[in-house]
Amino acid sequence: MVKASNIHDSQGLLELFHLVKEKVGKPSALALDAGYKTPAVAKQMIDEKARPVLPYTRPKTKKGYFRKQDYVYDEANDCYLSTNHQVLTYSTTNRKGLREYKLNPMICRECPFLSQCTQSKTTQRS
């Protein structure tokens, strides 16, 4: 199947999946490389009852800094709580489909944990 070069691989996956399903039969699992590791692709495969098998992604947090799991997610209010008990509110969804949460930079400037949290010039944790 040929696609235009400005179309991301993951956008044609569902069409390719249906083509394979029609020609060979429905796969129970689909091994995909990192280019397909998006929430949208995972949801499509789960909806199709095909288990997505995706590569492990090593955490990218710098040594000595807080990791995502060091923050507490509050599902009822859709926010994260920092180690200093401050609220990171939803800001946007990025191009990778990940939701971004941010803290007020004025609060960050006064935080005793700033050096373990961010190197951002805006002194804002996201």
PDB file of C-alpha atoms in Angstrom:
ATOM      1  CA  MET A   1       0.000   0.000   0.000  1.00  0.00           C
ATOM      2  CA  VAL A   2       1.485   3.353  -1.042  1.00  0.00           C
ATOM      3  CA  LYS A   3       0.802   6.550   0.904  1.00  0.00           C
ATOM      4  CA  ALA A   4       1.922  10.155   0.498  1.00  0.00           C
ATOM      5  CA  SER A   5       5.154  11.032   2.290  1.00  0.00           C
ATOM      6  CA  ASN A   6       3.482  13.735   4.398  1.00  0.00           C
ATOM      7  CA  ILE A   7       1.093  11.206   6.001  1.00  0.00           C
ATOM      8  CA  HIS A   8       2.282   9.619   9.246  1.00  0.00           C
ATOM      9  CA  ASP A   9       2.503   5.801   9.134  1.00  0.00           C
ATOM     10  CA  SER A  10       0.052   5.444  12.007  1.00  0.00           C
ATOM     11  CA  GLN A  11      -2.714   7.162  10.016  1.00  0.00           C
ATOM     12  CA  GLY A  12      -2.825   4.370   7.439  1.00  0.00           C
ATOM     13  CA  LEU A  13      -2.618   1.527   9.933  1.00  0.00           C
ATOM     14  CA  LEU A  14      -6.354   0.878  10.269  1.00  0.00           C
ATOM     15  CA  GLU A  15      -6.771   0.634   6.501  1.00  0.00           C
ATOM     16  CA  LEU A  16      -3.820  -1.785   6.311  1.00  0.00           C
ATOM     17  CA  PHE A  17      -5.211  -3.784   9.251  1.00  0.00           C
ATOM     18  CA  HIS A  18      -8.552  -4.239   7.451  1.00  0.00           C
ATOM     19  CA  LEU A  19      -6.739  -5.273   4.252  1.00  0.00           C
ATOM     20  CA  VAL A  20      -4.749  -7.943   6.138  1.00  0.00           C
ATOM     21  CA  LYS A  21      -7.905  -9.066   7.955  1.00  0.00           C
ATOM     22  CA  GLU A  22      -9.690  -9.503   4.618  1.00  0.00           C
ATOM     23  CA  LYS A  23      -6.827 -11.330   2.838  1.00  0.00           C
ATOM     24  CA  VAL A  24      -5.298 -13.433   5.642  1.00  0.00           C
ATOM     25  CA  GLY A  25      -7.688 -13.354   8.588  1.00  0.00           C
ATOM     26  CA  LYS A  26      -7.920 -11.304  11.741  1.00  0.00           C
ATOM     27  CA  PRO A  27      -4.690 -11.291  13.762  1.00  0.00           C
ATOM     28  CA  SER A  28      -5.008 -11.679  17.539  1.00  0.00           C
ATOM     29  CA  ALA A  29      -1.973  -9.440  18.111  1.00  0.00           C
ATOM     30  CA  LEU A  30      -0.066  -6.858  16.121  1.00  0.00           C
ATOM     31  CA  ALA A  31       3.654  -6.147  16.700  1.00  0.00           C
ATOM     32  CA  LEU A  32       4.308  -2.486  15.945  1.00  0.00           C
ATOM     33  CA  ASP A  33       7.440  -0.348  16.052  1.00  0.00           C
ATOM     34  CA  ALA A  34       7.844   2.929  17.935  1.00  0.00           C
ATOM     35  CA  GLY A  35       6.351   4.972  15.074  1.00  0.00           C
ATOM     36  CA  TYR A  36       2.951   3.447  15.858  1.00  0.00           C
ATOM     37  CA  LYS A  37       3.157   3.912  19.624  1.00  0.00           C
ATOM     38  CA  THR A  38       0.335   6.414  20.032  1.00  0.00           C
ATOM     39  CA  PRO A  39      -2.811   6.305  22.164  1.00  0.00           C
ATOM     40  CA  ALA A  40      -4.967   6.473  19.010  1.00  0.00           C
ATOM     41  CA  VAL A  41      -3.318   3.389  17.470  1.00  0.00           C
ATOM     42  CA  ALA A  42      -3.568   1.431  20.722  1.00  0.00           C
ATOM     43  CA  LYS A  43      -7.275   2.288  20.996  1.00  0.00           C
ATOM     44  CA  GLN A  44      -7.923   1.299  17.362  1.00  0.00           C
ATOM     45  CA  MET A  45      -6.287  -2.091  17.855  1.00  0.00           C
ATOM     46  CA  ILE A  46      -8.081  -2.733  21.145  1.00  0.00           C
ATOM     47  CA  ASP A  47     -11.399  -1.763  19.519  1.00  0.00           C
ATOM     48  CA  GLU A  48     -10.610  -4.279  16.745  1.00  0.00           C
ATOM     49  CA  LYS A  49      -9.911  -6.937  19.420  1.00  0.00           C
ATOM     50  CA  ALA A  50      -6.259  -7.193  18.312  1.00  0.00           C
ATOM     51  CA  ARG A  51      -3.657  -6.805  21.065  1.00  0.00           C
ATOM     52  CA  PRO A  52      -1.104  -4.090  20.188  1.00  0.00           C
ATOM     53  CA  VAL A  53       2.458  -5.210  21.017  1.00  0.00           C
ATOM     54  CA  LEU A  54       4.539  -2.053  21.314  1.00  0.00           C
ATOM     55  CA  PRO A  55       8.186  -1.453  22.291  1.00  0.00           C
ATOM     56  CA  TYR A  56       9.255  -0.447  25.759  1.00  0.00           C
ATOM     57  CA  THR A  57      10.154   3.221  26.037  1.00  0.00           C
ATOM     58  CA  ARG A  58      12.837   4.003  28.569  1.00  0.00           C
ATOM     59  CA  PRO A  59      11.905   6.857  30.932  1.00  0.00           C
ATOM     60  CA  LYS A  60      13.432  10.127  29.749  1.00  0.00           C
ATOM     61  CA  THR A  61      13.590  11.849  33.124  1.00  0.00           C
ATOM     62  CA  LYS A  62      17.032  13.171  33.989  1.00  0.00           C
ATOM     63  CA  LYS A  63      18.758  11.663  37.012  1.00  0.00           C
ATOM     64  CA  GLY A  64      17.952  13.592  40.190  1.00  0.00           C
ATOM     65  CA  TYR A  65      14.641  14.957  38.882  1.00  0.00           C
ATOM     66  CA  PHE A  66      11.099  13.963  39.824  1.00  0.00           C
ATOM     67  CA  ARG A  67       9.458  11.390  37.557  1.00  0.00           C
ATOM     68  CA  LYS A  68       5.818  11.330  36.464  1.00  0.00           C
ATOM     69  CA  GLN A  69       5.024   8.676  39.077  1.00  0.00           C
ATOM     70  CA  ASP A  70       6.260  11.046  41.801  1.00  0.00           C
ATOM     71  CA  TYR A  71       3.130  13.113  41.166  1.00  0.00           C
ATOM     72  CA  VAL A  72      -0.340  12.041  42.273  1.00  0.00           C
ATOM     73  CA  TYR A  73      -3.141  12.024  39.699  1.00  0.00           C
ATOM     74  CA  ASP A  74      -6.529  13.210  40.960  1.00  0.00           C
ATOM     75  CA  GLU A  75      -9.035  11.595  38.592  1.00  0.00           C
ATOM     76  CA  ALA A  76     -12.072  13.405  40.004  1.00  0.00           C
ATOM     77  CA  ASN A  77     -10.542  16.833  39.273  1.00  0.00           C
ATOM     78  CA  ASP A  78      -8.403  15.778  36.271  1.00  0.00           C
ATOM     79  CA  CYS A  79      -5.211  17.233  37.692  1.00  0.00           C
ATOM     80  CA  TYR A  80      -1.880  16.194  39.196  1.00  0.00           C
ATOM     81  CA  LEU A  81      -0.580  17.098  42.633  1.00  0.00           C
ATOM     82  CA  SER A  82       3.097  17.959  42.939  1.00  0.00           C
ATOM     83  CA  THR A  83       5.423  16.793  45.690  1.00  0.00           C
ATOM     84  CA  ASN A  84       4.889  20.230  47.251  1.00  0.00           C
ATOM     85  CA  HIS A  85       1.071  19.682  47.173  1.00  0.00           C
ATOM     86  CA  GLN A  86       0.494  22.148  44.313  1.00  0.00           C
ATOM     87  CA  VAL A  87      -2.023  21.532  41.522  1.00  0.00           C
ATOM     88  CA  LEU A  88      -0.937  20.939  37.918  1.00  0.00           C
ATOM     89  CA  THR A  89      -4.005  21.652  35.785  1.00  0.00           C
ATOM     90  CA  TYR A  90      -4.754  20.352  32.288  1.00  0.00           C
ATOM     91  CA  SER A  91      -3.301  22.624  29.638  1.00  0.00           C
ATOM     92  CA  THR A  92      -3.432  20.928  26.224  1.00  0.00           C
ATOM     93  CA  THR A  93      -3.047  17.676  24.304  1.00  0.00           C
ATOM     94  CA  ASN A  94       0.222  17.540  22.368  1.00  0.00           C
ATOM     95  CA  ARG A  95       0.884  16.133  18.894  1.00  0.00           C
ATOM     96  CA  LYS A  96       1.701  12.712  20.340  1.00  0.00           C
ATOM     97  CA  GLY A  97      -1.762  12.560  21.911  1.00  0.00           C
ATOM     98  CA  LEU A  98      -0.463  13.061  25.444  1.00  0.00           C
ATOM     99  CA  ARG A  99      -2.299  15.350  27.826  1.00  0.00           C
ATOM    100  CA  GLU A 100      -0.123  18.103  29.317  1.00  0.00           C
ATOM    101  CA  TYR A 101      -0.606  19.506  32.796  1.00  0.00           C
ATOM    102  CA  LYS A 102       1.095  22.675  34.012  1.00  0.00           C
ATOM    103  CA  LEU A 103       1.767  24.502  37.229  1.00  0.00           C
ATOM    104  CA  ASN A 104       1.647  28.262  37.659  1.00  0.00           C
ATOM    105  CA  PRO A 105       5.256  29.543  37.239  1.00  0.00           C
ATOM    106  CA  MET A 106       4.760  32.021  40.098  1.00  0.00           C
ATOM    107  CA  ILE A 107       4.181  29.075  42.446  1.00  0.00           C
ATOM    108  CA  CYS A 108       7.152  27.176  40.993  1.00  0.00           C
ATOM    109  CA  ARG A 109       9.589  30.043  41.618  1.00  0.00           C
ATOM    110  CA  GLU A 110       8.952  29.814  45.370  1.00  0.00           C
ATOM    111  CA  CYS A 111       9.048  26.000  45.570  1.00  0.00           C
ATOM    112  CA  PRO A 112      11.853  24.414  47.622  1.00  0.00           C
ATOM    113  CA  PHE A 113      11.883  21.449  45.173  1.00  0.00           C
ATOM    114  CA  LEU A 114      12.369  23.550  42.007  1.00  0.00           C
ATOM    115  CA  SER A 115      15.891  22.221  41.358  1.00  0.00           C
ATOM    116  CA  GLN A 116      14.543  18.626  41.391  1.00  0.00           C
ATOM    117  CA  CYS A 117      11.550  19.486  39.257  1.00  0.00           C
ATOM    118  CA  THR A 118      12.584  21.529  36.210  1.00  0.00           C
ATOM    119  CA  GLN A 119      15.370  23.412  34.440  1.00  0.00           C
ATOM    120  CA  SER A 120      12.798  25.398  32.487  1.00  0.00           C
ATOM    121  CA  LYS A 121      13.671  29.081  31.973  1.00  0.00           C
ATOM    122  CA  THR A 122      10.034  29.891  32.688  1.00  0.00           C
ATOM    123  CA  THR A 123      10.336  27.982  36.005  1.00  0.00           C
ATOM    124  CA  GLN A 124       7.222  26.027  35.111  1.00  0.00           C
ATOM    125  CA  ARG A 125       6.690  22.309  35.521  1.00  0.00           C
ATOM    126  CA  SER A 126       4.649  20.590  32.853  1.00  0.00           C
TER     127      SER A 126
END
